[in-house]
Short mmCIF file of C-alpha atoms in Angstrom, two decimals:
data_model
loop_
_atom_site.label_atom_id
_atom_site.label_comp_id
_atom_site.label_asym_id
_atom_site.label_seq_id
_atom_site.Cartn_x
_atom_site.Cartn_y
_atom_site.Cartn_z
CA UNK A 417 38.73 15.07 74.64
CA UNK A 418 35.95 13.18 73.06
CA UNK A 419 34.88 9.59 73.43
CA UNK A 420 35.47 8.85 69.85
CA UNK A 421 38.77 10.46 69.85
CA UNK A 422 39.90 7.54 72.13
CA UNK A 423 42.37 5.18 70.82
CA UNK A 424 40.84 1.50 71.67
CA UNK A 425 44.04 -0.10 71.60
CA UNK A 426 47.16 0.02 72.79
CA UNK A 427 50.89 0.40 71.48
CA UNK A 428 53.12 -1.84 72.29
CA UNK A 429 56.89 -2.37 71.65
CA UNK A 430 58.86 -4.67 69.02
CA UNK A 431 60.60 -7.45 70.52
CA UNK A 432 63.76 -6.72 70.48
CA UNK A 433 65.71 -8.77 67.60
CA UNK A 434 68.37 -11.38 69.00
CA UNK A 435 71.95 -10.69 68.44
CA UNK A 436 73.59 -12.59 65.62
CA UNK A 437 75.53 -15.58 66.48
CA UNK A 438 79.15 -15.18 66.67
CA UNK A 439 80.68 -17.33 63.65
CA UNK A 440 82.67 -20.26 63.89
CA UNK A 441 85.91 -20.21 63.30
CA UNK A 442 86.32 -22.46 60.02
CA UNK A 443 87.74 -25.75 60.83
CA UNK A 444 90.75 -26.74 60.03
CA UNK A 445 90.67 -29.62 57.27
CA UNK A 446 91.64 -33.34 58.40
CA UNK A 447 93.57 -34.72 56.12
CA UNK A 448 92.48 -38.71 55.98
CA UNK A 449 95.23 -41.17 55.00
CA UNK A 450 93.49 -42.64 52.00
CA UNK A 451 95.25 -46.03 52.80
CA UNK A 452 94.25 -46.81 56.15
CA UNK A 453 90.94 -45.94 54.94
CA UNK A 454 90.87 -48.43 52.36
CA UNK A 455 92.23 -51.04 54.43
CA UNK A 456 89.77 -50.42 56.96
CA UNK A 457 87.19 -50.27 54.24
CA UNK A 458 88.33 -53.72 52.84
CA UNK A 459 88.74 -55.19 56.45
CA UNK A 460 85.13 -54.57 57.11
CA UNK A 461 83.78 -56.43 53.86
CA UNK A 462 86.11 -59.27 54.73
CA UNK A 463 84.74 -58.97 58.71
CA UNK A 464 80.95 -59.29 57.29
CA UNK A 465 81.35 -61.62 54.42
CA UNK A 466 83.07 -64.50 57.10
CA UNK A 467 80.05 -63.98 59.40
CA UNK A 468 77.40 -64.44 56.73
CA UNK A 469 79.02 -67.75 56.07
CA UNK A 470 79.52 -68.60 59.52
CA UNK A 471 75.69 -67.92 59.71
CA UNK A 472 75.30 -69.39 56.81
CA UNK A 473 77.36 -72.36 57.92
CA UNK A 474 75.41 -72.53 61.05
CA UNK A 475 71.79 -73.14 59.59
CA UNK A 476 72.98 -75.86 57.50
CA UNK A 477 73.51 -77.51 60.48
CA UNK A 478 70.30 -76.71 62.54
CA UNK A 479 69.16 -77.90 59.27
CA UNK A 480 70.07 -81.15 59.24
CA UNK A 481 70.15 -81.36 62.71
CA UNK A 482 66.51 -81.08 62.04
CA UNK A 483 66.35 -83.78 59.11
CA UNK A 484 68.48 -86.06 61.26
CA UNK A 485 65.64 -86.16 64.29
CA UNK A 486 63.16 -86.34 61.79
CA UNK A 487 65.10 -89.37 60.45
CA UNK A 488 65.10 -90.84 64.06
CA UNK A 489 61.87 -90.49 64.68
CA UNK A 490 60.73 -92.20 61.29
CA UNK A 491 62.93 -94.77 62.20
CA UNK A 492 61.52 -95.55 65.36
CA UNK A 493 57.56 -95.54 63.92
CA UNK A 494 58.72 -98.30 61.36
CA UNK A 495 60.20 -100.16 63.90
CA UNK A 496 57.26 -99.90 66.18
CA UNK A 497 54.86 -101.09 62.84
CA UNK A 498 57.08 -103.79 62.45
CA UNK A 499 57.13 -105.26 66.17
CA UNK A 500 53.34 -105.09 65.35
CA UNK A 501 53.46 -106.30 62.13
CA UNK A 502 55.67 -109.15 63.68
CA UNK A 503 52.91 -109.80 66.81
CA UNK A 504 49.83 -110.21 64.00
CA UNK A 505 52.07 -112.61 62.15
CA UNK A 506 52.45 -114.80 65.02
CA UNK A 507 48.95 -114.54 66.15
CA UNK A 508 47.86 -115.45 62.44
CA UNK A 509 50.29 -118.73 62.53
CA UNK A 510 48.98 -119.80 65.31
CA UNK A 511 48.08 -123.57 65.21
CA UNK A 512 44.81 -123.22 67.40
CA UNK A 513 44.00 -120.38 64.54
CA UNK A 514 44.34 -122.68 61.62
CA UNK A 515 43.01 -125.64 63.48
CA UNK A 516 39.52 -123.55 64.42
CA UNK A 517 39.54 -122.34 60.18
CA UNK A 518 40.11 -125.25 59.15
CA UNK A 519 37.26 -126.77 61.55
CA UNK A 520 34.76 -123.88 60.99
CA UNK A 521 35.05 -122.56 57.26
CA UNK A 522 36.59 -125.21 55.41
CA UNK A 523 34.79 -128.28 56.99
CA UNK A 524 37.56 -130.63 57.67
CA UNK A 525 37.70 -132.84 61.38
CA UNK A 526 40.22 -133.59 63.84
CA UNK A 527 41.53 -137.46 63.10
CA UNK A 528 40.63 -139.47 66.70
CA UNK A 529 44.15 -141.42 66.11
CA UNK A 530 46.78 -139.96 64.35
CA UNK A 531 50.22 -142.41 63.30
CA UNK A 532 53.57 -141.47 62.38
CA UNK A 533 56.07 -143.69 60.78
CA UNK A 534 59.59 -143.11 60.12
CA UNK A 535 62.28 -144.83 58.63
CA UNK A 536 64.72 -146.43 60.73
CA UNK A 537 68.26 -144.99 60.04
CA UNK A 538 70.52 -148.12 58.48
CA UNK A 539 74.19 -147.75 59.67
CA UNK A 540 76.76 -146.65 57.52
CA UNK A 541 79.77 -148.64 56.76
CA UNK A 542 82.73 -146.57 57.21
#
């Protein structure tokens, strides 16, 4: 056989086709109880609404708690400021401070002698 007559390809077999699956028998129809299905639907809906209400209530309680803590912190801060202001007032009312201002800024002098008078109490007749 001449070389040009040689075949350069190999013959191959096609793979065998898969065997078709056997068909399942049809499932029997399940008869649903519409009454129970309706009850189940309403029950799930009611549980969902109650869960939502409970979640909202917890959220409101948390917000109120945060507001309470914030108010308490503000009250404590105001009380501290009040105490600081009381101390400032006490310093400003100090007799030594008043004397220093009177002598230095206003040019007043401290008297050397101080005299006090008072009216004698009279006895009342009963």
